[in-house]
Amino acid sequence: MVDVWHPFTQLQGFAPLGTVVRARGAWLELADGRRVLDGIASWWVNVHGHCHPRITEAIATQAATFDQVILADFTHAPAATLAARLAALLPGDLDHVFFSDDGSTAVEVALKLAWQAQGLRGQGHRTRFVALEGGYHGDTLGAMRVGARDVFTAPFDGLLGPTTFLPWDDGAAAERFFEAEGHEVAVCIVEPVLQGAGGMRLGSPEALARLAAAARRAGVILVADEVATGFGRLGPLWACELAGVVPDLLCMSKGITGGALALGATGVRGELFDLFLGADKRRAFLHGHSYTGNPLACAAALASLDLFDEEDTLGRVRAIDATYAAWHDRLAALPGVRDVRHRGVLLAFDLEGGPGGYLDPVGVRVQRAALAQGLYVRPLGHVVYLLPPTCITPDELDWALGVLVDAVGDALRPRPAAS
Ligand SMILES: *Cc1c(COP(=O)(O)O)cnc(C)c1O
């Protein structure tokens, strides 16, 4: 019997892959003595490796100083310092930071802020939401509204408001749309350069730049959802930098604490922030979460930012990408493997021959075969990917790629029909 209701999991007949008892660096240690390399950085949250002593110590020190305190009437150094450091690192004039709990709430905050801001600037007639086909922005109702309508959203379709979806990675289509209909649009949300959960699809920075410019010309508030791409996953600190884009709002979470604690944050341009100022309390953004600006999470995030300098994290990302480049042709030559792609710490490819999509059973076969050799991955159906912590050594990365090659061969090998 399972008491924990595991996420994204059919629990009938379910048995966990193992019980984690310890985690260090790129490795998970299981109760039965197995060591497993965390090939997807525990759902893309882990940046520097598990239990990095700098982050662990920062959390312990903060926990002994003060724990959660209300951020409505008080301020505190962890939140204030983190906001200032993020503002200095964020592109352009994204100078204000609203803290929340996770990626979904960072997106909810962005959508609500954008909607209210349009009203405050006399543009309340703009009621349309725009997003990109195949996107993913989280599992709350607002975030699902702007995500692709798929197997995840199907039971809830009746709850989700309308959204206009533009084609992924098509700057010309975005320009045509915003020129014709942009005056009706309140907000447009995009995952810059990489659609993560939607299938690890890489897009061109040029298409993003054209979309962003067209949205701006049309008076649309642009939200960059960097929950997956932020904190150097694609090379630069922010994927928006690849396109030279400064969005109006930028959502962060996953990697923000280095992977130790949950924290969401939404970066806001000064121009939008100023709209909410006034004598009338109703002009304020009346939104918050109980654990907003959690001091332990903020302390972890500050230590993680220090590590980017101390350990040249972005240099490590470049080295991982260079290893991927060296493996590219070998992977692309494998039978059944299609569209090998990589950028930063991400390498992905598709497997042909099955039904495709998230429910394609080939992903589970790849997972089983890789785990038998000590590598943990979690394919998105027919999309297999690696996204390891940056502490992975060159030898470990070569080993992991070799295991993946074997696992794919194993998963695609013709098997006797079930009797
Ligand atoms: C994971 C993800 C989210 C949701 O974050 P949670 O912390 O799971 O709520 C939102 N947007 C993108 C791009 C993500 O990858």
Short mmCIF file of C-alpha atoms and ligand atoms in Angstrom, two decimals:
data_model
loop_
_atom_site.label_atom_id
_atom_site.label_comp_id
_atom_site.label_asym_id
_atom_site.label_seq_id
_atom_site.Cartn_x
_atom_site.Cartn_y
_atom_site.Cartn_z
CA MET A 1 0.00 0.00 0.00
CA VAL A 2 1.19 3.49 -0.86
CA ASP A 3 0.29 6.28 1.52
CA VAL A 4 2.15 9.02 -0.32
CA TRP A 5 0.25 10.14 -3.40
CA HIS A 6 3.18 10.41 -5.80
CA PRO A 7 3.09 13.21 -8.38
CA PHE A 8 2.34 12.46 -12.04
CA THR A 9 1.95 8.78 -11.13
CA GLN A 10 -0.67 6.11 -11.67
CA LEU A 11 -0.60 4.44 -8.28
CA GLN A 12 -2.33 1.21 -9.22
CA GLY A 13 0.41 -1.40 -9.13
CA PHE A 14 2.99 1.29 -8.37
CA ALA A 15 6.23 0.56 -6.57
CA PRO A 16 8.84 3.30 -6.11
CA LEU A 17 12.17 2.83 -7.88
CA GLY A 18 13.89 2.99 -4.51
CA THR A 19 14.13 4.74 -1.17
CA VAL A 20 16.61 7.60 -1.05
CA VAL A 21 18.58 7.70 2.18
CA ARG A 22 21.30 10.18 1.25
CA ALA A 23 22.33 12.45 -1.60
CA ARG A 24 25.77 13.88 -2.38
CA GLY A 25 26.91 15.72 -5.47
CA ALA A 26 25.46 14.08 -8.55
CA TRP A 27 24.58 10.88 -6.70
CA LEU A 28 21.57 9.49 -4.86
CA GLU A 29 22.14 6.68 -2.39
CA LEU A 30 19.35 4.17 -1.88
CA ALA A 31 18.37 2.11 1.14
CA ASP A 32 19.43 -1.12 -0.57
CA GLY A 33 22.96 0.19 -1.05
CA ARG A 34 22.67 1.20 -4.71
CA ARG A 35 24.20 4.49 -5.87
CA VAL A 36 22.32 6.19 -8.69
CA LEU A 37 23.49 9.16 -10.74
CA ASP A 38 20.81 11.87 -10.75
CA GLY A 39 20.76 12.39 -14.54
CA ILE A 40 17.91 14.92 -14.46
CA ALA A 41 19.00 16.94 -11.42
CA SER A 42 15.86 15.86 -9.57
CA TRP A 43 13.41 17.46 -11.99
CA TRP A 44 15.91 20.11 -13.10
CA VAL A 45 16.13 21.84 -9.71
CA ASN A 46 19.62 20.86 -8.66
CA VAL A 47 22.38 23.14 -9.95
CA HIS A 48 25.67 22.49 -8.14
CA GLY A 49 25.08 18.98 -6.79
CA HIS A 50 23.14 17.63 -3.83
CA CYS A 51 23.97 18.81 -0.31
CA HIS A 52 26.63 21.28 -1.37
CA PRO A 53 28.26 22.27 1.94
CA ARG A 54 28.01 26.01 1.17
CA ILE A 55 24.25 25.73 0.75
CA THR A 56 23.74 23.30 3.62
CA GLU A 57 25.67 25.59 5.96
CA ALA A 58 23.79 28.69 4.81
CA ILE A 59 20.49 26.98 5.58
CA ALA A 60 21.69 25.73 8.98
CA THR A 61 23.00 29.17 9.96
CA GLN A 62 19.79 30.86 8.91
CA ALA A 63 17.65 28.21 10.61
CA ALA A 64 19.44 28.93 13.89
CA THR A 65 18.99 32.71 13.47
CA PHE A 66 15.35 33.07 12.47
CA ASP A 67 12.94 30.90 10.52
CA GLN A 68 9.86 31.97 8.59
CA VAL A 69 8.65 35.45 9.48
CA ILE A 70 5.86 37.45 7.91
CA LEU A 71 7.08 39.59 5.00
CA ALA A 72 4.02 41.85 4.78
CA ASP A 73 4.99 44.27 7.55
CA PHE A 74 8.63 43.32 8.14
CA THR A 75 11.67 42.95 5.98
CA HIS A 76 14.78 40.84 6.56
CA ALA A 77 18.25 40.58 5.13
CA PRO A 78 17.86 37.23 3.34
CA ALA A 79 14.90 38.45 1.24
CA ALA A 80 16.19 42.00 0.77
CA THR A 81 19.70 40.92 -0.19
CA LEU A 82 18.43 38.24 -2.53
CA ALA A 83 16.04 40.66 -4.24
CA ALA A 84 18.87 43.15 -4.73
CA ARG A 85 21.24 40.53 -6.08
CA LEU A 86 18.65 39.10 -8.44
CA ALA A 87 17.76 42.60 -9.65
CA ALA A 88 21.43 43.21 -10.43
CA LEU A 89 21.67 39.93 -12.34
CA LEU A 90 18.35 40.06 -14.20
CA PRO A 91 18.36 41.50 -17.72
CA GLY A 92 17.64 45.20 -18.28
CA ASP A 93 15.55 47.05 -15.74
CA LEU A 94 13.87 44.07 -14.08
CA ASP A 95 14.56 45.69 -10.74
CA HIS A 96 11.80 44.43 -8.45
CA VAL A 97 11.25 40.92 -7.16
CA PHE A 98 8.02 39.35 -5.86
CA PHE A 99 8.66 36.14 -3.89
CA SER A 100 6.41 33.10 -3.93
CA ASP A 101 6.70 29.36 -3.38
CA ASP A 102 7.50 27.53 -6.61
CA GLY A 103 7.38 27.80 -10.38
CA SER A 104 3.61 27.65 -10.66
CA THR A 105 3.10 30.47 -8.19
CA ALA A 106 5.83 32.54 -9.86
CA VAL A 107 3.76 32.17 -13.06
CA GLU A 108 0.46 32.92 -11.30
CA VAL A 109 2.00 36.09 -9.87
CA ALA A 110 3.22 37.14 -13.32
CA LEU A 111 -0.17 36.57 -14.95
CA LYS A 112 -2.10 38.37 -12.20
CA LEU A 113 0.38 41.25 -12.10
CA ALA A 114 0.18 41.64 -15.87
CA TRP A 115 -3.61 41.58 -15.88
CA GLN A 116 -3.90 44.14 -13.09
CA ALA A 117 -1.21 46.34 -14.66
CA GLN A 118 -3.14 46.54 -17.92
CA GLY A 119 -6.19 47.68 -15.97
CA LEU A 120 -4.15 50.23 -14.03
CA ARG A 121 -2.84 51.76 -17.23
CA GLY A 122 -6.31 52.10 -18.69
CA GLN A 123 -6.00 49.03 -20.92
CA GLY A 124 -8.60 46.89 -19.15
CA HIS A 125 -10.25 46.14 -22.51
CA ARG A 126 -7.29 43.89 -23.26
CA THR A 127 -8.59 40.51 -22.12
CA ARG A 128 -6.75 37.95 -24.20
CA PHE A 129 -4.01 35.61 -22.99
CA VAL A 130 -1.38 34.45 -25.47
CA ALA A 131 1.07 31.58 -25.09
CA LEU A 132 2.98 29.21 -27.32
CA GLU A 133 1.84 25.81 -28.57
CA GLY A 134 3.43 22.98 -26.61
CA GLY A 135 4.31 25.13 -23.59
CA TYR A 136 4.27 24.26 -19.91
CA HIS A 137 3.99 26.77 -17.09
CA GLY A 138 2.93 24.73 -14.07
CA ASP A 139 0.00 22.83 -12.64
CA THR A 140 -2.17 25.44 -10.94
CA LEU A 141 -5.29 26.57 -12.78
CA GLY A 142 -3.84 29.86 -14.03
CA ALA A 143 -0.62 28.24 -15.14
CA MET A 144 -2.51 25.41 -16.84
CA ARG A 145 -4.62 27.96 -18.71
CA VAL A 146 -1.54 29.13 -20.61
CA GLY A 147 0.00 25.68 -21.01
CA ALA A 148 -0.55 23.24 -23.85
CA ARG A 149 -3.85 21.40 -23.67
CA ASP A 150 -2.76 17.81 -23.38
CA VAL A 151 -3.00 14.67 -21.27
CA PHE A 152 -2.20 16.71 -18.14
CA THR A 153 -4.91 19.32 -18.63
CA ALA A 154 -7.61 17.16 -20.26
CA PRO A 155 -9.58 16.42 -17.03
CA PHE A 156 -9.67 20.15 -16.27
CA ASP A 157 -10.44 21.66 -19.67
CA GLY A 158 -13.75 23.00 -18.45
CA LEU A 159 -12.00 24.99 -15.73
CA LEU A 160 -9.47 26.75 -17.92
CA GLY A 161 -10.13 30.12 -19.51
CA PRO A 162 -9.35 30.71 -23.17
CA THR A 163 -5.84 31.28 -24.47
CA THR A 164 -4.58 31.95 -27.98
CA PHE A 165 -1.65 29.67 -28.82
CA LEU A 166 0.95 30.80 -31.34
CA PRO A 167 3.25 28.32 -33.07
CA TRP A 168 6.51 27.56 -31.28
CA ASP A 169 9.67 29.04 -32.71
CA ASP A 170 7.99 31.09 -35.44
CA GLY A 171 8.91 34.78 -35.25
CA ALA A 172 7.06 35.69 -38.44
CA ALA A 173 3.79 34.16 -37.21
CA ALA A 174 4.14 36.07 -33.93
CA GLU A 175 4.71 39.34 -35.80
CA ARG A 176 1.64 38.79 -37.98
CA PHE A 177 -0.51 37.94 -34.96
CA PHE A 178 0.54 40.85 -32.75
CA GLU A 179 0.20 43.34 -35.59
CA ALA A 180 -3.36 42.22 -36.32
CA GLU A 181 -4.71 41.33 -32.88
CA GLY A 182 -2.15 42.50 -30.34
CA HIS A 183 -4.35 45.42 -29.23
CA GLU A 184 -6.74 42.90 -27.62
CA VAL A 185 -4.01 41.04 -25.73
CA ALA A 186 -3.19 41.61 -22.06
CA VAL A 187 -0.27 39.26 -21.63
CA CYS A 188 1.91 36.84 -23.56
CA ILE A 189 3.90 34.17 -21.74
CA VAL A 190 6.75 32.15 -23.26
CA GLU A 191 9.43 29.73 -22.23
CA PRO A 192 12.50 31.38 -23.74
CA VAL A 193 14.50 29.19 -26.19
CA LEU A 194 13.60 25.88 -24.50
CA GLN A 195 10.21 24.27 -24.02
CA GLY A 196 10.97 21.90 -21.15
CA ALA A 197 8.11 19.65 -20.06
CA GLY A 198 6.55 20.02 -23.52
CA GLY A 199 9.28 17.82 -24.97
CA MET A 200 12.67 19.52 -24.52
CA ARG A 201 12.24 21.50 -27.71
CA LEU A 202 14.92 24.07 -28.48
CA GLY A 203 13.93 27.17 -30.42
CA SER A 204 15.95 29.88 -32.05
CA PRO A 205 16.81 33.03 -30.10
CA GLU A 206 15.91 35.01 -33.24
CA ALA A 207 12.30 33.81 -33.12
CA LEU A 208 12.09 34.84 -29.48
CA ALA A 209 13.56 38.27 -30.24
CA ARG A 210 11.04 38.86 -33.03
CA LEU A 211 8.12 37.76 -30.83
CA ALA A 212 9.28 39.99 -27.99
CA ALA A 213 9.66 43.04 -30.21
CA ALA A 214 6.25 42.49 -31.81
CA ALA A 215 4.56 42.03 -28.43
CA ARG A 216 6.15 45.23 -27.14
CA ARG A 217 5.06 47.24 -30.20
CA ALA A 218 1.50 46.01 -29.57
CA GLY A 219 1.51 47.07 -25.89
CA VAL A 220 1.37 43.46 -24.69
CA ILE A 221 3.03 42.57 -21.38
CA LEU A 222 5.62 39.87 -22.02
CA VAL A 223 6.32 37.20 -19.40
CA ALA A 224 9.45 35.07 -19.75
CA ASP A 225 8.98 31.83 -17.83
CA GLU A 226 12.59 31.03 -16.91
CA VAL A 227 11.58 28.53 -14.22
CA ALA A 228 13.40 25.78 -16.13
CA THR A 229 15.97 27.82 -18.07
CA GLY A 230 17.08 30.28 -15.39
CA PHE A 231 20.32 29.98 -13.44
CA GLY A 232 22.51 28.99 -16.32
CA ARG A 233 20.86 25.84 -17.59
CA LEU A 234 21.22 26.83 -21.25
CA GLY A 235 24.60 28.58 -20.93
CA PRO A 236 24.03 32.19 -19.87
CA LEU A 237 22.35 32.91 -16.54
CA TRP A 238 19.06 33.63 -18.35
CA ALA A 239 17.86 32.18 -21.65
CA CYS A 240 16.53 35.66 -22.52
CA GLU A 241 20.14 36.79 -22.82
CA LEU A 242 20.56 34.48 -25.81
CA ALA A 243 18.05 36.64 -27.65
CA GLY A 244 18.91 40.00 -26.09
CA VAL A 245 15.34 40.16 -24.79
CA VAL A 246 14.25 42.06 -21.69
CA PRO A 247 10.78 40.80 -20.77
CA ASP A 248 8.38 42.79 -18.57
CA LEU A 249 8.18 39.95 -16.06
CA LEU A 250 10.53 37.01 -15.53
CA CYS A 251 9.57 33.89 -13.55
CA MET A 252 12.19 31.99 -11.55
CA SER A 253 12.13 28.90 -9.37
CA LYS A 254 13.65 25.41 -9.86
CA GLY A 255 17.37 26.29 -9.77
CA ILE A 256 17.02 29.39 -7.61
CA THR A 257 18.09 27.76 -4.33
CA GLY A 258 20.53 25.45 -6.07
CA GLY A 259 17.91 22.77 -5.60
CA ALA A 260 17.77 22.64 -1.81
CA LEU A 261 14.50 24.36 -0.96
CA ALA A 262 11.33 25.50 -2.70
CA LEU A 263 11.22 29.17 -3.70
CA GLY A 264 9.57 31.13 -6.46
CA ALA A 265 10.33 34.66 -7.61
CA THR A 266 8.96 36.97 -10.27
CA GLY A 267 11.16 39.79 -11.56
CA VAL A 268 9.27 42.98 -12.49
CA ARG A 269 10.29 46.02 -14.55
CA GLY A 270 10.21 49.38 -12.78
CA GLU A 271 7.64 50.74 -15.21
CA LEU A 272 5.13 48.06 -14.16
CA PHE A 273 5.99 48.36 -10.48
CA ASP A 274 5.24 52.10 -10.51
CA LEU A 275 1.70 51.48 -11.81
CA PHE A 276 0.78 49.86 -8.50
CA LEU A 277 1.80 52.88 -6.39
CA GLY A 278 -0.85 55.26 -5.11
CA ALA A 279 -2.84 56.38 -2.10
CA ASP A 280 -5.54 53.80 -2.75
CA LYS A 281 -4.88 50.38 -1.23
CA ARG A 282 -6.85 48.80 -4.05
CA ARG A 283 -4.06 49.85 -6.45
CA ALA A 284 -1.68 47.52 -4.63
CA PHE A 285 -1.00 43.96 -5.71
CA LEU A 286 -3.11 42.20 -3.09
CA HIS A 287 -1.47 38.82 -3.41
CA GLY A 288 0.84 36.75 -1.25
CA HIS A 289 1.68 33.34 0.16
CA SER A 290 2.17 32.26 3.76
CA TYR A 291 5.82 31.42 3.21
CA THR A 292 6.60 34.40 0.96
CA GLY A 293 10.31 35.23 1.13
CA ASN A 294 11.16 32.26 3.33
CA PRO A 295 14.49 33.14 5.01
CA LEU A 296 15.92 29.62 4.76
CA ALA A 297 15.17 29.41 1.06
CA CYS A 298 16.55 32.93 0.49
CA ALA A 299 19.74 32.02 2.37
CA ALA A 300 20.11 28.92 0.20
CA ALA A 301 19.59 31.05 -2.92
CA LEU A 302 22.26 33.55 -1.82
CA ALA A 303 24.74 30.73 -1.23
CA SER A 304 23.87 29.27 -4.62
CA LEU A 305 24.56 32.64 -6.29
CA ASP A 306 27.94 32.79 -4.50
CA LEU A 307 28.75 29.37 -5.92
CA PHE A 308 28.21 30.63 -9.47
CA ASP A 309 31.30 32.82 -8.90
CA GLU A 310 33.30 30.54 -6.61
CA GLU A 311 32.96 27.45 -8.78
CA ASP A 312 32.59 29.07 -12.19
CA THR A 313 29.27 27.30 -12.62
CA LEU A 314 28.67 28.75 -16.08
CA GLY A 315 32.11 27.48 -17.13
CA ARG A 316 31.05 24.02 -15.97
CA VAL A 317 27.88 24.35 -18.02
CA ARG A 318 29.99 25.15 -21.10
CA ALA A 319 32.19 22.12 -20.45
CA ILE A 320 29.14 19.85 -20.22
CA ASP A 321 27.81 21.28 -23.48
CA ALA A 322 31.20 20.64 -25.13
CA THR A 323 31.01 16.98 -24.07
CA TYR A 324 27.52 16.78 -25.57
CA ALA A 325 28.86 18.24 -28.82
CA ALA A 326 31.54 15.54 -28.90
CA TRP A 327 28.87 12.83 -28.49
CA HIS A 328 26.38 14.34 -30.93
CA ASP A 329 27.24 12.36 -34.05
CA ARG A 330 27.50 9.07 -32.21
CA LEU A 331 24.03 9.56 -30.71
CA ALA A 332 22.54 10.78 -33.98
CA ALA A 333 23.79 7.62 -35.74
CA LEU A 334 21.90 5.30 -33.38
CA PRO A 335 18.99 3.47 -34.98
CA GLY A 336 15.66 4.83 -33.82
CA VAL A 337 17.16 8.06 -32.48
CA ARG A 338 16.03 11.30 -34.03
CA ASP A 339 16.68 15.01 -33.56
CA VAL A 340 19.63 14.95 -31.15
CA ARG A 341 19.87 18.42 -29.61
CA HIS A 342 21.81 20.03 -26.82
CA ARG A 343 22.37 23.39 -25.19
CA GLY A 344 23.97 24.05 -21.79
CA VAL A 345 23.34 21.18 -19.40
CA LEU A 346 20.52 19.80 -21.55
CA LEU A 347 20.89 17.00 -24.07
CA ALA A 348 17.77 15.46 -25.61
CA PHE A 349 16.65 13.24 -28.44
CA ASP A 350 13.46 11.59 -29.63
CA LEU A 351 12.86 7.87 -30.07
CA GLU A 352 10.92 6.73 -33.13
CA GLY A 353 8.72 3.74 -33.70
CA GLY A 354 6.19 4.12 -30.90
CA PRO A 355 3.01 6.17 -30.60
CA GLY A 356 5.06 9.21 -29.48
CA GLY A 357 3.99 11.68 -26.82
CA TYR A 358 4.08 11.48 -23.06
CA LEU A 359 2.30 8.13 -22.86
CA ASP A 360 4.72 6.35 -25.21
CA PRO A 361 5.88 3.35 -23.12
CA VAL A 362 9.38 3.45 -24.60
CA GLY A 363 10.37 6.06 -22.01
CA VAL A 364 9.70 3.69 -19.14
CA ARG A 365 11.81 1.01 -20.84
CA VAL A 366 14.71 3.45 -21.22
CA GLN A 367 14.34 4.41 -17.57
CA ARG A 368 14.42 0.78 -16.38
CA ALA A 369 17.41 -0.12 -18.54
CA ALA A 370 19.40 2.95 -17.44
CA LEU A 371 18.57 2.42 -13.78
CA ALA A 372 19.82 -1.16 -13.97
CA GLN A 373 23.23 0.37 -14.70
CA GLY A 374 22.98 3.10 -12.07
CA LEU A 375 21.72 6.10 -14.07
CA TYR A 376 18.44 7.78 -13.20
CA VAL A 377 16.56 9.46 -16.05
CA ARG A 378 12.85 10.15 -16.54
CA PRO A 379 12.04 10.42 -20.24
CA LEU A 380 9.02 12.47 -21.30
CA GLY A 381 7.45 9.58 -23.21
CA HIS A 382 9.51 9.23 -26.39
CA VAL A 383 11.75 12.19 -25.48
CA VAL A 384 14.90 11.09 -23.66
CA TYR A 385 17.06 13.71 -22.01
CA LEU A 386 19.95 14.32 -19.64
CA LEU A 387 20.16 17.41 -17.42
CA PRO A 388 22.71 16.65 -14.70
CA PRO A 389 23.98 18.81 -11.86
CA THR A 390 27.02 20.88 -12.88
CA CYS A 391 29.27 19.03 -10.41
CA ILE A 392 29.21 15.96 -12.67
CA THR A 393 32.78 15.08 -13.67
CA PRO A 394 33.79 14.56 -17.31
CA ASP A 395 34.23 10.84 -16.62
CA GLU A 396 30.82 10.56 -15.00
CA LEU A 397 29.22 12.38 -17.92
CA ASP A 398 30.88 10.11 -20.49
CA TRP A 399 29.75 7.12 -18.44
CA ALA A 400 26.17 8.45 -18.25
CA LEU A 401 26.03 9.02 -22.00
CA GLY A 402 27.34 5.50 -22.59
CA VAL A 403 24.68 4.09 -20.27
CA LEU A 404 22.03 6.06 -22.14
CA VAL A 405 23.21 4.63 -25.46
CA ASP A 406 22.96 1.10 -24.05
CA ALA A 407 19.58 1.80 -22.46
CA VAL A 408 18.16 3.10 -25.72
CA GLY A 409 19.44 0.05 -27.58
CA ASP A 410 17.85 -2.16 -24.96
CA ALA A 411 14.54 -0.29 -25.00
CA LEU A 412 14.24 -0.35 -28.79
CA ARG A 413 15.26 -4.01 -29.24
CA PRO A 414 12.35 -5.94 -30.73
CA ARG A 415 10.74 -8.07 -28.04
CA PRO A 416 8.49 -11.08 -28.28
CA ALA A 417 4.82 -10.12 -28.42
CA ALA A 418 3.13 -10.36 -25.03
CA SER A 419 1.10 -13.56 -24.75
C1 LIG B 1 8.58 23.26 -13.72
C2 LIG B 1 8.07 24.44 -14.44
C3 LIG B 1 7.04 25.23 -13.92
C4 LIG B 1 6.32 24.87 -12.65
O1 LIG B 1 7.15 24.89 -11.55
P1 LIG B 1 6.70 24.12 -10.20
O2 LIG B 1 7.77 24.46 -9.23
O3 LIG B 1 6.68 22.67 -10.56
O4 LIG B 1 5.37 24.62 -9.82
C5 LIG B 1 6.68 26.38 -14.61
N1 LIG B 1 7.28 26.71 -15.76
C6 LIG B 1 8.25 25.97 -16.31
C7 LIG B 1 8.89 26.42 -17.57
C8 LIG B 1 8.68 24.80 -15.67
O5 LIG B 1 9.62 24.05 -16.23
#
